[in-house]
CSV table of C-alpha atoms and ligand atoms in Angstrom, one decimal:
chain,number,residue,atom,x,y,z
A,1,UNK,CA,97.2,124.8,109.8
A,2,UNK,CA,95.6,121.7,110.6
A,3,UNK,CA,96.8,118.1,110.1
A,4,UNK,CA,94.9,114.9,109.9
A,5,UNK,CA,96.2,111.3,110.6
A,6,UNK,CA,95.1,108.4,109.9
A,7,UNK,CA,95.8,105.9,112.4
A,8,UNK,CA,94.7,102.2,111.9
A,9,UNK,CA,93.7,99.2,114.7
A,10,UNK,CA,95.5,95.8,113.4
A,11,UNK,CA,97.2,93.4,115.2
A,12,UNK,CA,99.8,93.7,117.6
A,13,UNK,CA,103.1,93.5,116.4
A,14,UNK,CA,104.5,91.1,118.5
A,15,UNK,CA,101.3,88.5,118.1
A,16,UNK,CA,102.3,85.3,116.2
A,17,UNK,CA,99.3,85.3,113.3
A,18,UNK,CA,98.2,81.9,112.0
A,19,UNK,CA,96.5,81.2,109.1
A,20,UNK,CA,93.2,79.5,109.3
A,21,UNK,CA,92.6,76.3,108.9
A,22,UNK,CA,90.2,76.4,105.8
A,23,UNK,CA,93.0,78.5,104.5
A,24,UNK,CA,89.5,81.3,104.4
A,25,UNK,CA,92.1,84.5,106.1
A,26,UNK,CA,94.4,85.1,109.2
A,27,UNK,CA,93.0,84.3,112.5
A,28,UNK,CA,92.8,86.9,114.8
A,29,UNK,CA,90.1,86.3,116.8
A,30,UNK,CA,90.9,87.2,120.6
A,31,UNK,CA,94.6,88.5,119.5
A,32,UNK,CA,96.5,91.8,121.3
A,33,UNK,CA,95.2,95.1,119.0
A,34,UNK,CA,97.5,98.1,119.0
A,35,UNK,CA,97.9,101.3,116.7
A,36,UNK,CA,99.6,100.5,113.4
A,37,UNK,CA,103.2,101.2,114.2
A,38,UNK,CA,104.1,103.6,111.1
A,39,UNK,CA,100.8,105.5,112.3
A,40,UNK,CA,102.2,105.8,115.7
A,41,UNK,CA,104.8,107.9,114.0
A,42,UNK,CA,102.8,109.5,112.1
A,43,UNK,CA,101.1,110.8,114.9
A,44,UNK,CA,103.8,111.7,117.0
A,45,UNK,CA,105.3,113.8,113.5
A,46,UNK,CA,102.1,115.4,113.8
A,47,UNK,CA,102.5,116.2,117.5
A,48,UNK,CA,105.9,117.3,117.4
A,49,UNK,CA,105.1,120.0,114.2
A,50,UNK,CA,102.2,121.4,116.6
A,51,UNK,CA,104.9,121.8,118.9
A,52,UNK,CA,107.2,123.2,116.7
A,53,UNK,CA,104.5,126.0,115.9
A,54,UNK,CA,102.4,126.6,113.1
A,55,UNK,CA,100.1,123.5,113.4
A,56,UNK,CA,96.3,124.7,115.0
A,57,UNK,CA,95.3,121.3,115.2
A,58,UNK,CA,96.0,117.7,114.8
A,59,UNK,CA,92.8,115.8,114.3
A,60,UNK,CA,93.2,111.6,114.2
A,61,UNK,CA,91.0,109.6,111.7
A,62,UNK,CA,90.2,105.8,111.9
A,63,UNK,CA,88.0,103.9,109.7
A,64,UNK,CA,87.0,100.1,111.0
A,65,UNK,CA,84.7,98.4,113.9
A,66,UNK,CA,83.9,100.9,117.0
A,67,UNK,CA,86.8,99.4,119.0
A,68,UNK,CA,89.2,101.8,117.2
A,69,UNK,CA,87.8,104.2,119.2
A,70,UNK,CA,90.6,102.6,121.7
A,71,UNK,CA,93.1,103.4,119.1
A,72,UNK,CA,91.7,107.3,118.5
A,73,UNK,CA,92.2,107.3,122.0
A,74,UNK,CA,95.6,106.3,122.6
A,75,UNK,CA,96.9,109.0,119.5
A,76,UNK,CA,95.1,111.9,121.8
A,77,UNK,CA,97.1,110.5,124.7
A,78,UNK,CA,100.0,110.9,122.0
A,79,UNK,CA,98.7,114.3,121.8
A,80,UNK,CA,96.3,114.6,119.0
A,81,UNK,CA,93.8,116.9,119.3
A,82,UNK,CA,90.1,115.0,118.7
A,83,UNK,CA,89.4,111.9,116.2
A,84,UNK,CA,87.1,111.0,114.0
A,85,UNK,CA,85.5,107.6,113.2
A,86,UNK,CA,84.2,106.3,110.6
A,87,UNK,CA,82.2,103.0,111.7
A,88,UNK,CA,82.1,99.8,109.5
A,89,UNK,CA,81.6,96.2,110.3
A,90,UNK,CA,83.0,95.6,106.8
A,91,UNK,CA,86.7,94.7,106.0
A,92,UNK,CA,88.2,97.8,104.8
A,93,UNK,CA,90.4,97.4,101.7
A,94,UNK,CA,92.6,100.6,101.2
A,95,UNK,CA,90.5,101.9,98.3
A,96,UNK,CA,87.8,102.0,100.2
A,97,UNK,CA,89.9,104.3,103.6
A,98,UNK,CA,91.3,106.4,100.7
A,99,UNK,CA,87.6,107.5,99.7
A,100,UNK,CA,87.1,107.9,103.0
A,101,UNK,CA,89.7,110.1,103.7
A,102,UNK,CA,89.2,111.8,101.0
A,103,UNK,CA,85.4,113.0,101.7
A,104,UNK,CA,86.9,113.7,105.5
A,105,UNK,CA,89.5,116.1,103.9
A,106,UNK,CA,86.6,117.9,102.2
A,107,UNK,CA,85.5,118.7,105.4
A,108,UNK,CA,88.0,119.5,107.6
A,109,UNK,CA,90.3,120.7,104.6
A,110,UNK,CA,93.5,119.5,106.4
A,111,UNK,CA,97.0,120.6,105.0
A,112,UNK,CA,98.7,117.7,105.3
A,113,UNK,CA,97.5,113.9,105.8
A,114,UNK,CA,99.9,111.7,107.1
A,115,UNK,CA,99.7,108.3,107.1
A,116,UNK,CA,102.0,105.2,108.2
A,117,UNK,CA,103.6,104.1,105.2
A,118,UNK,CA,102.3,100.7,105.6
A,119,UNK,CA,99.6,98.5,107.9
A,120,UNK,CA,101.1,95.9,109.1
A,121,UNK,CA,98.4,93.6,108.7
A,122,UNK,CA,97.7,93.9,105.1
A,123,UNK,CA,100.8,95.4,104.0
A,124,UNK,CA,98.9,96.8,101.3
A,125,UNK,CA,101.2,100.3,101.0
A,126,UNK,CA,98.6,101.6,99.2
A,127,UNK,CA,96.2,104.2,100.8
A,128,UNK,CA,98.1,107.0,101.2
A,129,UNK,CA,99.1,107.1,97.2
A,130,UNK,CA,95.8,106.0,96.7
A,131,UNK,CA,94.1,109.2,98.3
A,132,UNK,CA,96.6,111.6,97.1
A,133,UNK,CA,95.6,110.3,93.6
A,134,UNK,CA,91.6,110.7,94.5
A,135,UNK,CA,92.4,114.5,95.5
A,136,UNK,CA,94.5,115.4,93.1
A,137,UNK,CA,97.6,116.7,96.1
A,138,UNK,CA,101.2,115.9,95.8
A,139,UNK,CA,102.6,112.8,98.0
A,140,UNK,CA,105.8,112.3,99.9
A,141,UNK,CA,105.8,109.0,100.7
A,142,UNK,CA,108.4,106.9,103.3
A,143,UNK,CA,109.6,110.3,105.0
A,144,UNK,CA,112.6,110.1,107.2
A,145,UNK,CA,112.5,114.0,107.9
A,146,UNK,CA,109.8,116.3,107.1
A,147,UNK,CA,110.1,120.2,107.5
A,148,UNK,CA,107.4,122.7,106.7
A,149,UNK,CA,108.3,126.0,106.1
A,150,UNK,CA,106.5,129.0,104.0
A,151,UNK,CA,107.8,131.3,101.1
A,152,UNK,CA,105.5,134.3,99.7
A,153,UNK,CA,102.3,132.6,101.5
A,154,UNK,CA,102.4,129.3,100.2
A,155,UNK,CA,103.3,126.6,102.5
A,156,UNK,CA,105.8,123.7,101.4
A,157,UNK,CA,107.5,120.8,102.8
A,158,UNK,CA,110.6,119.5,102.4
A,159,UNK,CA,110.6,115.5,102.6
A,160,UNK,CA,114.2,113.2,102.8
A,161,UNK,CA,112.8,109.9,101.8
A,162,UNK,CA,115.1,106.8,101.9
A,163,UNK,CA,115.9,104.8,98.6
A,164,UNK,CA,117.3,102.5,97.8
A,165,UNK,CA,120.8,104.2,96.2
A,166,UNK,CA,120.9,106.6,98.7
A,167,UNK,CA,118.5,109.5,100.2
A,168,UNK,CA,116.3,111.7,98.2
A,169,UNK,CA,115.1,114.8,99.3
A,170,UNK,CA,111.7,116.4,97.7
A,171,UNK,CA,109.8,119.3,97.9
A,172,UNK,CA,105.8,119.4,97.7
A,173,UNK,CA,103.9,122.0,97.9
A,174,UNK,CA,100.7,121.6,100.4
A,175,UNK,CA,98.5,120.3,100.9
A,176,UNK,CA,99.7,117.0,100.2
A,177,UNK,CA,99.6,113.6,101.3
A,178,UNK,CA,103.0,112.8,103.4
A,179,UNK,CA,103.8,108.8,104.5
A,180,UNK,CA,105.8,107.9,107.4
A,181,UNK,CA,108.8,105.7,107.8
A,182,UNK,CA,110.0,104.1,110.7
A,183,UNK,CA,113.0,106.5,110.7
A,184,UNK,CA,111.1,109.6,110.3
A,185,UNK,CA,110.7,109.8,114.6
A,186,UNK,CA,110.7,107.8,118.0
A,187,UNK,CA,107.2,107.7,119.3
A,188,UNK,CA,106.9,109.1,122.9
A,189,UNK,CA,105.5,106.7,125.7
A,190,UNK,CA,102.1,107.4,126.8
A,191,UNK,CA,101.4,108.8,130.3
A,192,UNK,CA,99.1,107.9,132.4
A,193,UNK,CA,97.6,111.5,132.9
A,194,UNK,CA,97.6,111.7,129.3
A,195,UNK,CA,95.2,108.9,128.7
A,196,UNK,CA,93.2,110.8,130.9
A,197,UNK,CA,93.3,113.8,129.7
A,198,UNK,CA,92.5,112.2,126.4
A,199,UNK,CA,89.2,110.2,127.5
A,200,UNK,CA,87.7,113.6,127.4
A,201,UNK,CA,89.2,114.8,123.9
A,202,UNK,CA,85.9,115.1,121.4
A,203,UNK,CA,85.4,112.2,119.3
A,204,UNK,CA,83.0,112.2,116.1
A,205,UNK,CA,81.7,109.2,114.7
A,206,UNK,CA,80.8,109.1,111.3
A,207,UNK,CA,79.4,106.1,108.9
A,208,UNK,CA,80.4,105.2,105.0
A,209,UNK,CA,77.0,106.0,104.3
A,210,UNK,CA,76.9,109.8,105.8
A,211,UNK,CA,80.0,110.6,104.1
A,212,UNK,CA,78.2,108.8,101.0
A,213,UNK,CA,81.0,106.0,100.2
A,214,UNK,CA,80.5,103.0,98.9
A,215,UNK,CA,82.9,100.5,100.9
A,216,UNK,CA,81.8,97.2,99.6
A,217,UNK,CA,84.9,95.3,98.8
A,218,UNK,CA,86.6,94.8,95.4
A,219,UNK,CA,89.1,91.7,96.2
A,220,UNK,CA,88.3,88.5,97.1
A,221,UNK,CA,90.4,86.3,99.4
A,222,UNK,CA,91.3,83.5,97.5
A,223,UNK,CA,93.5,81.7,99.9
A,224,UNK,CA,95.6,82.1,102.6
A,225,UNK,CA,98.6,79.9,103.7
A,226,UNK,CA,101.2,80.2,106.6
A,227,UNK,CA,105.0,80.1,104.9
A,228,UNK,CA,107.0,77.1,104.2
A,229,UNK,CA,108.1,75.3,107.2
A,230,UNK,CA,112.2,75.6,107.2
A,231,UNK,CA,114.1,72.8,107.2
A,232,UNK,CA,116.1,71.5,109.8
A,233,UNK,CA,119.7,72.8,110.1
A,234,UNK,CA,122.6,70.7,110.3
A,235,UNK,CA,125.8,71.1,112.2
A,236,UNK,CA,129.2,71.1,110.3
A,237,UNK,CA,132.4,70.8,111.9
A,238,UNK,CA,134.8,73.1,109.9
A,239,UNK,CA,134.7,75.7,107.0
A,240,UNK,CA,135.7,73.3,104.5
A,241,UNK,CA,132.9,70.6,105.4
A,242,UNK,CA,130.3,73.2,105.4
A,243,UNK,CA,131.6,74.5,101.6
A,244,UNK,CA,131.3,70.8,100.3
A,245,UNK,CA,128.1,70.1,102.0
A,246,UNK,CA,126.7,73.3,100.3
A,247,UNK,CA,128.2,71.9,96.9
A,248,UNK,CA,127.0,68.5,97.3
A,249,UNK,CA,123.6,69.8,97.9
A,250,UNK,CA,123.4,72.4,95.0
A,251,UNK,CA,123.6,76.0,96.9
A,252,UNK,CA,126.9,77.1,95.4
A,253,UNK,CA,128.6,75.4,92.5
B,301,AMP,P1,97.9,100.3,103.7
B,301,AMP,O1,97.9,100.8,102.3
B,301,AMP,O2,96.6,99.3,104.2
B,301,AMP,O3,99.4,99.4,103.7
B,301,AMP,O4,97.4,101.6,104.6
B,301,AMP,C1,98.7,102.3,104.9
B,301,AMP,C2,98.5,103.6,105.4
B,301,AMP,O5,96.9,104.0,105.6
B,301,AMP,C3,97.7,103.1,107.4
B,301,AMP,O6,99.5,103.0,107.8
B,301,AMP,C4,97.1,104.2,107.9
B,301,AMP,O7,97.7,105.3,108.2
B,301,AMP,C5,96.1,104.2,106.6
B,301,AMP,N1,95.4,103.4,107.0
B,301,AMP,C6,95.1,102.4,106.4
B,301,AMP,N2,93.6,101.5,106.4
B,301,AMP,C7,93.2,102.6,107.5
B,301,AMP,C8,92.4,102.4,108.6
B,301,AMP,N3,91.3,101.3,108.5
B,301,AMP,N4,91.8,103.4,109.4
B,301,AMP,C9,92.6,104.4,109.2
B,301,AMP,N5,94.1,104.4,108.5
B,301,AMP,C10,94.1,103.6,107.8
C-alpha cells in the first residue's frame, strides 16, 4: 500500500506577518518558511503507518516554487521515501492544488492521500475535500486517530474525528483522502543523520503543463487589511468597580 502526503511550504507559524501597505496581500518577503504544521503531522502519521507494517512506500508531494524542495527534503528526513514537486511560479489556489494532486494520484495510485486539515497561510481548509470530490473517493477530515484494517481482501480506515459535540468514529473504504488534525500525533524531531540521508532520496520535478492541469487563479484578492488594533485596557481596583465599568460601557446590562 502506498501513501501520498501533501506538504505545503508556508510562512513559519512563529512569524508575525503584516499586510502590505497597499493592501494587495500579505508581506512574506524574507519571512522564514517551513512545512505547514498540519502537514508535518500528516507525514508523521504516514511514516508511523509504514513503521507498523502494511505500507510499502510514503511519497510526499508539494506544489509551488522550486524552494519547496527544502520542504520535501524535510519530509524525507522525517521518513518519507521519495518526493514529487510540481513546480509553479503562479500562486496556487486550493482547487489548482487538488487538480494537481488528482493527476499525481492517477500516476501513483496511492491507497491513502494524507493532507493537513488546513494550510496556516490561506486557512482555506479546502484542498483535501476538493481532491476527494475530484477523485470520487471517500474522505475523512480532521482525523485525530487513524487505523487501517483489512477484511475480505478490502482495506479500510477507521478514523476518529473531534467534532463540536464530541468524538465521531467513521469508517472509509480505501482509497480515501484523510486530513490530519492537531491531535493526530506529535511529529518526531528531524535528526542530522536523517537530513543527510534525505539528500540522497529521489525528488522528481514535474510541471502543471506536463500533468495537463490549468492552474490559473480563479479568485481575485480585492483587499487585505490587518485586524483592528485592540483598545488599551484599564485597571480596576475591585470586582464591583469592574462590574460597574462593564455596565456603563454597555458590555453587560
Ligand atoms: P488548504 O486547503 O489550502 O487549507 O490546505 C489544506 C492542505 O492541502 C494542506 O495542509 C496541505 O496538506 C495541502 N496543500 C495545500 N496547498 C498545497 C501545496 N501548494 N502543496 C502541497 N500541498 C498543499
